[in-house]
Coordinates of C-alpha atoms in Angstrom, one line a residue:
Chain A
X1 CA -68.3 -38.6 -29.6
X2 CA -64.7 -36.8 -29.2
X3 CA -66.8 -33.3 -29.0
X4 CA -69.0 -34.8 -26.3
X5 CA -66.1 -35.9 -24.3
X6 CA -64.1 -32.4 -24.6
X7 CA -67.3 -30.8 -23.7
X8 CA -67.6 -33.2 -20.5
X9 CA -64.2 -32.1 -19.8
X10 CA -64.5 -28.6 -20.1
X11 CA -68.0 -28.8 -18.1
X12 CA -66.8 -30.9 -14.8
X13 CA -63.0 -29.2 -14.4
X14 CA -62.7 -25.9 -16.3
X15 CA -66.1 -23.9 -16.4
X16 CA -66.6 -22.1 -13.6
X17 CA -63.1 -22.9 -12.3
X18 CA -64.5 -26.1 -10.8
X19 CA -60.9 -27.9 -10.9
X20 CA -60.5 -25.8 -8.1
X21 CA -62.8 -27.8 -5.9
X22 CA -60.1 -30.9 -6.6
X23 CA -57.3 -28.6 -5.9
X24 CA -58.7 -26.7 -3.1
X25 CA -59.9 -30.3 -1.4
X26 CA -56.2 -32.3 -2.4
X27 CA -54.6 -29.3 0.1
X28 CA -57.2 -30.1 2.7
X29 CA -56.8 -33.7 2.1
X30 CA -52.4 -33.6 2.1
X31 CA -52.8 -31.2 4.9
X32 CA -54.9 -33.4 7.0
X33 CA -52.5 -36.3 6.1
X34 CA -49.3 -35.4 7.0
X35 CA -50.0 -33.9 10.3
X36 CA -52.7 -36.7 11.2
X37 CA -49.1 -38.9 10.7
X38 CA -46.9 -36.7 12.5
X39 CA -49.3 -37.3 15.4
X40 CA -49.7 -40.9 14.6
X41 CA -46.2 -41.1 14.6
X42 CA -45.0 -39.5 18.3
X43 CA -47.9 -40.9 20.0
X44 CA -47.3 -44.3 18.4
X45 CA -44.1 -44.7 19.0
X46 CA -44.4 -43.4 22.5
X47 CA -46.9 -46.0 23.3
X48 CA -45.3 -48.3 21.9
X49 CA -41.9 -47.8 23.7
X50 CA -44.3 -47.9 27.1
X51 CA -45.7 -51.5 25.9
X52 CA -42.3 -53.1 24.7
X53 CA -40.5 -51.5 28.0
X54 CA -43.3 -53.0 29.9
X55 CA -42.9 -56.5 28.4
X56 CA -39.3 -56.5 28.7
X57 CA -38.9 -54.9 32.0
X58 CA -41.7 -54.8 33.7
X59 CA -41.9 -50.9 34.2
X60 CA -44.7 -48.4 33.6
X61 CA -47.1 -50.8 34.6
X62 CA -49.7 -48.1 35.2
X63 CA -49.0 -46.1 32.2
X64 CA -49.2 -49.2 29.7
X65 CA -52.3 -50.1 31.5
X66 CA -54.1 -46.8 30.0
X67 CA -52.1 -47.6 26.6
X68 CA -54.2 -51.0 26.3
X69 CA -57.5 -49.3 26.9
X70 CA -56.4 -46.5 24.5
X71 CA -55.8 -49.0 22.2
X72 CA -58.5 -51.0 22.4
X73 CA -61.1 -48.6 22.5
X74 CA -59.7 -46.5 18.9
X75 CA -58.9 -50.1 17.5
X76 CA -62.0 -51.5 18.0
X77 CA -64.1 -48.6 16.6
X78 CA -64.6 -47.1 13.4
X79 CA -63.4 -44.2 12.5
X80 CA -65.7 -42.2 11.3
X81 CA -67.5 -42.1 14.5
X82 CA -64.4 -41.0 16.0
X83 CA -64.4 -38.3 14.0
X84 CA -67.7 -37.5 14.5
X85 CA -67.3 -38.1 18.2
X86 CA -64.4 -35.6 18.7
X87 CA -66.3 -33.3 16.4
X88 CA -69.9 -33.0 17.5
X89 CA -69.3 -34.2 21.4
X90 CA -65.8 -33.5 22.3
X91 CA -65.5 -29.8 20.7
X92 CA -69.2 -29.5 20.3
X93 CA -69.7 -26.8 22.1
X94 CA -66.8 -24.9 21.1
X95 CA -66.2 -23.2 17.4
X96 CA -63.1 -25.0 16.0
X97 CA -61.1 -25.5 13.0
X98 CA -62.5 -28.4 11.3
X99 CA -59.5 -29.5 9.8
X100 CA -57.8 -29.2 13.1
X101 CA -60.2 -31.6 14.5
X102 CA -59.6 -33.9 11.5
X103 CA -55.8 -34.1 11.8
X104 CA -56.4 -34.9 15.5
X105 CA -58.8 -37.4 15.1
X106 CA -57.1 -38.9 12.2
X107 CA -54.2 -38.4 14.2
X108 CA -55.3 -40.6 17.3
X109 CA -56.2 -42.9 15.5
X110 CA -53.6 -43.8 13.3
X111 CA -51.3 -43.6 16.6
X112 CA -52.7 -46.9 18.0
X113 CA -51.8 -49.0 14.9
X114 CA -48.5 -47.7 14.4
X115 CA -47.8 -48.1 18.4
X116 CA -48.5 -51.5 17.5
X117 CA -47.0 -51.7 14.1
X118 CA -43.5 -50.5 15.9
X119 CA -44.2 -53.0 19.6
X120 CA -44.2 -55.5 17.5
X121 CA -41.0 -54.4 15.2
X122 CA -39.2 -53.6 19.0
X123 CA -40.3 -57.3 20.5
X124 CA -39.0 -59.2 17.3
X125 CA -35.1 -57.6 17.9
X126 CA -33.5 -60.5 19.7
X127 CA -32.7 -60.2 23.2
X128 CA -28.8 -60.3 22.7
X129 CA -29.5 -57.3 21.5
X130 CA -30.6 -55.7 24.6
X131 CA -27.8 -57.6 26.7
X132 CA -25.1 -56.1 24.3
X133 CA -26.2 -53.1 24.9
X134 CA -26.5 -53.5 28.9
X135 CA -23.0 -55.2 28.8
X136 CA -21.4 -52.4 27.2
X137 CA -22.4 -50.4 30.1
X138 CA -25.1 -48.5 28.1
X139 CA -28.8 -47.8 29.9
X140 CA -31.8 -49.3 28.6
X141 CA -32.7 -45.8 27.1
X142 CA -29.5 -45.8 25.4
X143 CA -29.9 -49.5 24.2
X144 CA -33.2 -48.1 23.0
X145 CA -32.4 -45.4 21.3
X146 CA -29.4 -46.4 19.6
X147 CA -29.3 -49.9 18.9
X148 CA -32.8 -51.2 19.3
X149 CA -35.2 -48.5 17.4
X150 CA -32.9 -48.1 14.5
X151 CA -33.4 -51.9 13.6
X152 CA -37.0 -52.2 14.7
X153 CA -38.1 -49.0 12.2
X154 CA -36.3 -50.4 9.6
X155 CA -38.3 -54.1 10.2
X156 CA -41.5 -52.0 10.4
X157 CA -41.2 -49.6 7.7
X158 CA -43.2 -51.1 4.8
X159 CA -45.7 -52.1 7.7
X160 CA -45.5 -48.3 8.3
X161 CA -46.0 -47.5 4.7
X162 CA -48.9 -49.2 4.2
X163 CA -50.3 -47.6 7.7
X164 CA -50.1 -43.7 5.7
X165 CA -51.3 -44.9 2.7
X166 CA -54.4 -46.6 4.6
X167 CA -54.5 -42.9 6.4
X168 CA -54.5 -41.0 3.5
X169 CA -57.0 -42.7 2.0
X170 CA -59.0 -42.6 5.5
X171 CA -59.0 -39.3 5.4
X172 CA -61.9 -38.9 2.9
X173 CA -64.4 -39.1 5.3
X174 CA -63.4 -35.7 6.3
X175 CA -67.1 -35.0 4.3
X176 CA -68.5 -36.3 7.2
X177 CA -68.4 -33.1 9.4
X178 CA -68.1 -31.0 6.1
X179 CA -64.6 -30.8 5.5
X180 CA -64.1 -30.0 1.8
X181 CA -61.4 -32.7 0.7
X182 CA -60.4 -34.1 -2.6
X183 CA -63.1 -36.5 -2.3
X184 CA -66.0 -33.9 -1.3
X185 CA -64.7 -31.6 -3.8
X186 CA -64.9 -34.1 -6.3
X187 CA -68.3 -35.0 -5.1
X188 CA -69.4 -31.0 -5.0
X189 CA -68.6 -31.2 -9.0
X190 CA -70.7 -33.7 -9.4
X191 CA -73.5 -32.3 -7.7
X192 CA -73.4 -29.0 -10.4
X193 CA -72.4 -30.7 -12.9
X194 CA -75.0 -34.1 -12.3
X195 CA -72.1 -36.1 -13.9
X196 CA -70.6 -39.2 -11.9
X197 CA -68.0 -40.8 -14.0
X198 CA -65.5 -37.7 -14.5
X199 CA -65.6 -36.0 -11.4
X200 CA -65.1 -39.3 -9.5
X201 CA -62.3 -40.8 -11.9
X202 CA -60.6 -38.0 -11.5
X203 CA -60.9 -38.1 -7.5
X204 CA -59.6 -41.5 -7.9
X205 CA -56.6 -41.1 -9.9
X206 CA -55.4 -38.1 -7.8
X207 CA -55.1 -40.8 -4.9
X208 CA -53.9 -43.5 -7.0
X209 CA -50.6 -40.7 -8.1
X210 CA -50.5 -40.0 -4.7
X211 CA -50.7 -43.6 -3.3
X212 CA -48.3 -45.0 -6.4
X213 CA -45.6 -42.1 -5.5
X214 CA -45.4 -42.8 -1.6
X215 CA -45.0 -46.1 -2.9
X216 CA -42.0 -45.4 -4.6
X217 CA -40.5 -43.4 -1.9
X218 CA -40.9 -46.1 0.6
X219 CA -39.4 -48.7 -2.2
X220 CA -36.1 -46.5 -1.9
X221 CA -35.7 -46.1 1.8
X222 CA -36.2 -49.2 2.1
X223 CA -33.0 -50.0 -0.3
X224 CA -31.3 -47.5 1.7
X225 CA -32.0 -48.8 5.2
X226 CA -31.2 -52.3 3.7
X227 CA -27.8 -51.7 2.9
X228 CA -26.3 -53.0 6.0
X229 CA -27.6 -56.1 5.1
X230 CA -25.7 -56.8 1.9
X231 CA -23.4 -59.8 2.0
Chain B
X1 CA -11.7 -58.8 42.6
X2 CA -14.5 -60.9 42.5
X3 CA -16.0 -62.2 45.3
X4 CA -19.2 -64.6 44.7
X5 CA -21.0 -65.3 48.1
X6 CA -23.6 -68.2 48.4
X7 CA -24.6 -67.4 44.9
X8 CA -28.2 -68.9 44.2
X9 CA -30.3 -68.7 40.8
X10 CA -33.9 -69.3 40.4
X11 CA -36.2 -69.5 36.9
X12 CA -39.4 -69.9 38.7
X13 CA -39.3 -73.5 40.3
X14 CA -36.0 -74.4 38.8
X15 CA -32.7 -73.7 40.4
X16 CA -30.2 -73.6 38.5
X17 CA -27.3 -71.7 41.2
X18 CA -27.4 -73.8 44.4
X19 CA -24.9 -72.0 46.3
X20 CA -21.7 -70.5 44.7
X21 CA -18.5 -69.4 46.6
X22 CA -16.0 -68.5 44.6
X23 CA -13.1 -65.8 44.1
X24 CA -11.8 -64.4 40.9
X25 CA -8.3 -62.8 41.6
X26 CA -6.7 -59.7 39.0
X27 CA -5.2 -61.3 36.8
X28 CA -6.8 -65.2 36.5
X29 CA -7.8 -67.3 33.8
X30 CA -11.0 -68.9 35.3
X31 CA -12.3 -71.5 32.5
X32 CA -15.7 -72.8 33.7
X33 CA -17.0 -76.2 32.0
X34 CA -19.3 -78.7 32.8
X35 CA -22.0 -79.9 30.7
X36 CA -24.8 -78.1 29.6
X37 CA -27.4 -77.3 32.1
X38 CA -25.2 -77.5 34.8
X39 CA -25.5 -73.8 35.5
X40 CA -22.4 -71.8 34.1
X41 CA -23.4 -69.4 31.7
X42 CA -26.1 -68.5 34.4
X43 CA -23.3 -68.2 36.5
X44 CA -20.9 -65.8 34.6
X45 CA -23.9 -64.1 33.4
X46 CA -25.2 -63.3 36.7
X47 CA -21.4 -61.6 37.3
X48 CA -21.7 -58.4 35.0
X49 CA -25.7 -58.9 36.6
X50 CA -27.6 -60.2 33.1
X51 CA -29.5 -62.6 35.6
X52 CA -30.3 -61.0 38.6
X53 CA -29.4 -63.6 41.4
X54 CA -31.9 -64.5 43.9
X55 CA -30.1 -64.8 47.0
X56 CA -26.4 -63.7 47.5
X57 CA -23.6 -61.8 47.2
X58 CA -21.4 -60.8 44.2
X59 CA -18.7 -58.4 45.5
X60 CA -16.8 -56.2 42.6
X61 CA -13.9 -54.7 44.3
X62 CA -15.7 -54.3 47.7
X63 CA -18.9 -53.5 46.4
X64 CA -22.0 -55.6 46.3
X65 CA -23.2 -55.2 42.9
X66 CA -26.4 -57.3 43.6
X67 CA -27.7 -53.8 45.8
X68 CA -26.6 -51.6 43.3
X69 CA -29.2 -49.3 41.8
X70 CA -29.9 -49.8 37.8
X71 CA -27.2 -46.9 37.3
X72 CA -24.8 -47.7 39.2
X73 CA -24.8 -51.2 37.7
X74 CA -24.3 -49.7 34.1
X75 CA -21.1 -48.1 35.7
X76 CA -20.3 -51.4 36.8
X77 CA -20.6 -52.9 33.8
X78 CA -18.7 -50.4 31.7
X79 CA -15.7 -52.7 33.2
X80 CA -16.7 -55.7 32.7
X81 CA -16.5 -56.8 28.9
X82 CA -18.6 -59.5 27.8
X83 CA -18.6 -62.2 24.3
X84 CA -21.1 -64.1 23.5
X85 CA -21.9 -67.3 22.2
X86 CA -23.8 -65.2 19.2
X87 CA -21.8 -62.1 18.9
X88 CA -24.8 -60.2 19.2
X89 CA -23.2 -57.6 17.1
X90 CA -25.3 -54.8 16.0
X91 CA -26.3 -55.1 12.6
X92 CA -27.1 -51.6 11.2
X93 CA -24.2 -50.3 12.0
X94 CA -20.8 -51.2 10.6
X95 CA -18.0 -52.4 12.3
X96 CA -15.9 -49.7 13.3
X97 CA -19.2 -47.8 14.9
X98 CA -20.0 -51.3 16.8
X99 CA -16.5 -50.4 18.1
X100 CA -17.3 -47.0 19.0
X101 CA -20.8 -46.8 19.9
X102 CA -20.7 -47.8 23.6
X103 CA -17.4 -44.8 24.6
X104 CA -19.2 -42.4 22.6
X105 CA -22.4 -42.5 23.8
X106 CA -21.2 -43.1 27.3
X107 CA -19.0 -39.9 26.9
X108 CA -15.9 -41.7 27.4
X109 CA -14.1 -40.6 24.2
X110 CA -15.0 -38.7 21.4
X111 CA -15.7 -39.6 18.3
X112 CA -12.7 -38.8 16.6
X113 CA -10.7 -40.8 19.8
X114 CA -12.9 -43.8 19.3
X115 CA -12.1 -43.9 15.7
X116 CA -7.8 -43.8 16.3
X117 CA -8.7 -46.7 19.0
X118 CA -11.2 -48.7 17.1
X119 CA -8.4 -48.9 14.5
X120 CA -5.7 -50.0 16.9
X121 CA -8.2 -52.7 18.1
X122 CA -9.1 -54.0 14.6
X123 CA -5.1 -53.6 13.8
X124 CA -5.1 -56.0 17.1
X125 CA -7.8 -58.7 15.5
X126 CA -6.4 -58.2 12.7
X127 CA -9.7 -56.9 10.8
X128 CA -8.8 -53.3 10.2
X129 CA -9.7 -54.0 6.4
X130 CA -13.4 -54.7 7.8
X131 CA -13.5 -51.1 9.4
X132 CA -16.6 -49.4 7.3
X133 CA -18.0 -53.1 6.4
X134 CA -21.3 -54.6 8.1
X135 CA -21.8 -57.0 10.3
X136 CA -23.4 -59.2 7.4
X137 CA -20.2 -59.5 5.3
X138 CA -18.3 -61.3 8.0
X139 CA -17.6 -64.7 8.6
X140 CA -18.8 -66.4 12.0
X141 CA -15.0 -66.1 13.3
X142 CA -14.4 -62.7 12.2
X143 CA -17.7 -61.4 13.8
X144 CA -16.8 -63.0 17.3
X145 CA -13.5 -61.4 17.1
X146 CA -15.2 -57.7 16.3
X147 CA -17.3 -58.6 19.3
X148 CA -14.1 -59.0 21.3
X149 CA -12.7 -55.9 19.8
X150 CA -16.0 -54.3 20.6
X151 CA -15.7 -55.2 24.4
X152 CA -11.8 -54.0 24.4
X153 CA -13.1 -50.5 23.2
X154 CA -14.2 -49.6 27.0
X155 CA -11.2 -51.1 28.2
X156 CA -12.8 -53.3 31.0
X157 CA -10.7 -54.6 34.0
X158 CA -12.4 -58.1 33.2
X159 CA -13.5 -60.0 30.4
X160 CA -16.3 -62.6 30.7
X161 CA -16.8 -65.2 27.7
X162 CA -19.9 -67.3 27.4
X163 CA -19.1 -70.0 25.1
X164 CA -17.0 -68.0 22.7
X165 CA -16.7 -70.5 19.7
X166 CA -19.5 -73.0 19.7
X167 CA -21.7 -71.0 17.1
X168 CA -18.4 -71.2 14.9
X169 CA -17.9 -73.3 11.9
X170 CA -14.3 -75.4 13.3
X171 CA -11.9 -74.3 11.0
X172 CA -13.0 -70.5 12.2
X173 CA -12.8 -72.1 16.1
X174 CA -8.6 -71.4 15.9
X175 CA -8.5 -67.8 15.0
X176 CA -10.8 -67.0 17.9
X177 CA -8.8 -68.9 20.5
X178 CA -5.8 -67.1 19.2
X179 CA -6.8 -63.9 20.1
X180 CA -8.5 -64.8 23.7
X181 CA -5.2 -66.3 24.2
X182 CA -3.4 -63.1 23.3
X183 CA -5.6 -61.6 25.5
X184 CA -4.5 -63.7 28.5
X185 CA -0.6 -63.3 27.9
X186 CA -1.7 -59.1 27.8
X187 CA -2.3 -60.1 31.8
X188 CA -5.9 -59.1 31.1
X189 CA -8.4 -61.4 34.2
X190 CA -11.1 -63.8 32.1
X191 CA -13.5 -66.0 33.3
X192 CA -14.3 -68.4 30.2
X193 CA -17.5 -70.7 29.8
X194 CA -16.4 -72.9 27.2
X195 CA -16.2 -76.8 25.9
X196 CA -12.9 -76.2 24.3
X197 CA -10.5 -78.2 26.5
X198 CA -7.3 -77.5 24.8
X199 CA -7.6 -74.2 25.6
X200 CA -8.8 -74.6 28.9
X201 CA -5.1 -77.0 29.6
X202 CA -3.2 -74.3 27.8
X203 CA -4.8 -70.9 29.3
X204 CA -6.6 -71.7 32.7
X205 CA -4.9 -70.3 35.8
X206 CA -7.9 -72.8 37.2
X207 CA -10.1 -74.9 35.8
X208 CA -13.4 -75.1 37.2
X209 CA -16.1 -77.8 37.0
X210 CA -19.7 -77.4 37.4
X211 CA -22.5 -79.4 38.2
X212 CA -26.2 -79.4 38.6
X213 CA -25.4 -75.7 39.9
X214 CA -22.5 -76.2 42.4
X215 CA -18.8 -76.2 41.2
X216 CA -17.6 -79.9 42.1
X217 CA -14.0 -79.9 41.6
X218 CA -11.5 -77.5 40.5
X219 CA -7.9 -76.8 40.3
X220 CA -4.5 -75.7 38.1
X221 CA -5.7 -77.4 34.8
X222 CA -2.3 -80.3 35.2
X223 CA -4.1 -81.1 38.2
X224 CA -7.7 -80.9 36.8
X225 CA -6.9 -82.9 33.6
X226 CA -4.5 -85.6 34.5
X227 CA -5.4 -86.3 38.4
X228 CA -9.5 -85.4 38.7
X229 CA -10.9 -86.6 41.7
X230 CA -14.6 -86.5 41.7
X231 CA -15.8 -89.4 39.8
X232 CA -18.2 -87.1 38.2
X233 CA -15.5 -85.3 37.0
X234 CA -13.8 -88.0 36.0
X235 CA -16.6 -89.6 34.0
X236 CA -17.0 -85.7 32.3
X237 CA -13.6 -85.8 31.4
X238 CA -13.3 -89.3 29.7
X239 CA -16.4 -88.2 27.9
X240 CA -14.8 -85.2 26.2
X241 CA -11.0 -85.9 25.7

């Protein structure tokens, strides 16, 4: 039974070097990741700062006009079709980087929830706020910047959290347009080696660290950023 | 310094200014009361331009701040300090940067200047021990006094106060009266919404009363308290002494 298992072992991850496939695929996979949320991140909270200066002002009414549609449109889709989309129509004609397209795509997309992961963090600061701000002389980008964000990120951050760790864990469609990530290179073993159970536990628990870890991480900036609250 | 011309307010259908013409001299202790609803904490508020006033004039030292541009009015503002009934102190940061955040950014001092003056102005409301505490540790009192600290820190020709103590606990009432009256005897010009009429007999250059969106009656507060003609005013006054 124990022999059987060590041989399964040795079969799905070392001969042949096939734990390479899981390695090989968890670069793809962090790679996409963490520039799909550096993207999600700019464009969200610059669409976001559009809609909440919008509600509170008035301004940009054009501008947060195209934001809604923007929104709407990635929010109410899936996105694997996106991906698909900006793969086989958008760039179809041209040879690109398929992980380049994935990071956008994943990209754009996350970028509409956390624009409205940090609106809503910006519209729940109460409006004394603002008008401490303004009666210190300061502008609204200043008020912004310095007194309004800084609270708003800190009210949105496990929102935020949970936003990456839904992206990371998004990303494993990447097969769909033949991007080997850990989950296709988990599924490529299994396809030499005609074993589920191993290939796909072990695809699992490589997110589950990974998920578990960012976890922690946000647990402690979120003690950090809390410490202004302390009585 | 302040000149308030036929000073009107509107929220939609309501109007809440009818018609203000008043002048605020360097130097005065304006205390505005009236009961609520009647209009003056729109009314000071529309002063450093909060509420932007529908029709009228407010003249800062010659200029009509109501035709500023959004700029100009920040500039404006920069000297014109203002307390609020909520302190609206900013929580993330402690309370010597509340101090200092507004000259810094603004590029009025540096950061190392802001810090020496943010000290003499806790030293001043007496909180200097509170320096790299938060917002969060304070009592009610002491947060309304960093907030009056906070407005010192851009040294502001005049200081508007919209109901300064009636989010406070009483027994923390006295400790910010204090200091506003400090504040007064330091010559510095105040206009003060407030329900607190000891200190509006003790302060007040001029007592002002305010009604339905007018100002009914006003004068020296001897005059105001002991010999108030309107019988509206009277009525308001039997009500609260």
């Amino acid at each position: 039974m124990i022999d059987n298992f060590l041989d399964d072992l040795y079969q799905n991850f070392v001969a042949e070097d096939r734990w390479k496939y899981l390695t090989d695929g968890l670069i793809n996979t962090l790679v996409i990741t963490l520039f799909a949320v550096l993207i999600g991140m700019v464009l969200g909270f610059i669409i976001a700062i559009i809609r909440a200066t919008h509600d509170k002002t008035g301004r940009f009414k054009i501008l947060n006009f195209f934001c809604k549609i923007y929104l709407t449109v990635i929010r109410g889709t899936p996105v694997v079709v996106q991906l698909l989309i900006i793969y086989f129509v958008v760039f179809g004609s041209v040879n690109i980087n398929k992980v380049l397209v994935a990071i956008l795509a994943f990209g754009l997309n996350s970028a509409a929830y956390v624009a409205e992961i940090v609106r809503s963090g910006i519209m729940s600061i109460d409006n004394g706020q603002f008008e401490a701000g303004s009666s210190l002389g300061l502008s609204y980008n200043q008020t912004m910047i310095s007194i309004i964000l800084p609270q708003a990120f800190k009210n949105v951050l496990p929102a935020l959290a949970n936003e990456f760790i839904v992206l990371l864990k998004e990303t494993s469609v990447s097969g769909y347009i033949a991007i080997q990530d850990l989950t296709n290179g988990g599924d490529i073993i299994r396809s030499q080696t005609f074993e589920a159970f191993l290939p796909l536990i072990a695809v699992a628990l490589i997110y589950l660290i990974m998920v578990m870890f960012l976890t922690k991480m946000v647990t402690k900036l979120e003690r950090r950023l809390a410490k202004n609250d302390r009585r | 310094m302040i000149d308030v011309k036929n000073l009107k307010k509107s929220f939609g259908k309501l109007e809440v200014l009818k018609g203000i013409n008043e002048t605020i001299q360097a130097g005065e202790k304006v205390v505005i009361v009236g009961p609520s609803g009647s209009g003056k904490s729109t009314f000071l508020r529309c002063l450093n331009l909060l509420e932007k006033p529908t029709e009228g004039e407010i003249l800062f030292e010659g200029t009509d701040i109501t035709k500023l541009s959004t700029s100009q009015i920040n500039l404006v503002r920069r000297r014109m300090g203002m307390v609020f009934q909520h302190f609206n102190l900013f929580p993330h940061l402690t309370i010597k940067k509340n101090i200092t955040l507004a000259p810094v950014k603004l590029g009025i001092m540096t950061q190392a200047d802001a810090d020496v003056r943010a000290m003499e102005l806790l030293e001043k409301v007496g909180l200097a021990d509170k320096a790299e505490q938060y917002p969060a540790q304070l009592s009610g009192g002491q947060k309304q006094r960093i907030a009056i600290a906070r407005s010192l820190a851009m040294n502001p020709d005049v200081m508007l106060f919209d109901e300064p103590t009636s989010a406070l606990d009483p027994e923390m009432v006295g400790e910010v009266l204090n200091l506003m009256k400090e504040l007064a005897n330091d010559g510095m010009t105040m206009v003060v919404v407030t329900h607190e009429m000891g200190f509006a007999r003790e302060v007040a250059s001029r007592v002002m009363f305010m009604e339905d969106g007018v100002v009914v009656e006003q004068a020296g507060p001897e005059e105001f308290f002991n010999n108030p003609k309107n019988p509206r005013l009277k009525e308001f006054i039997s009500k609260v002494l």
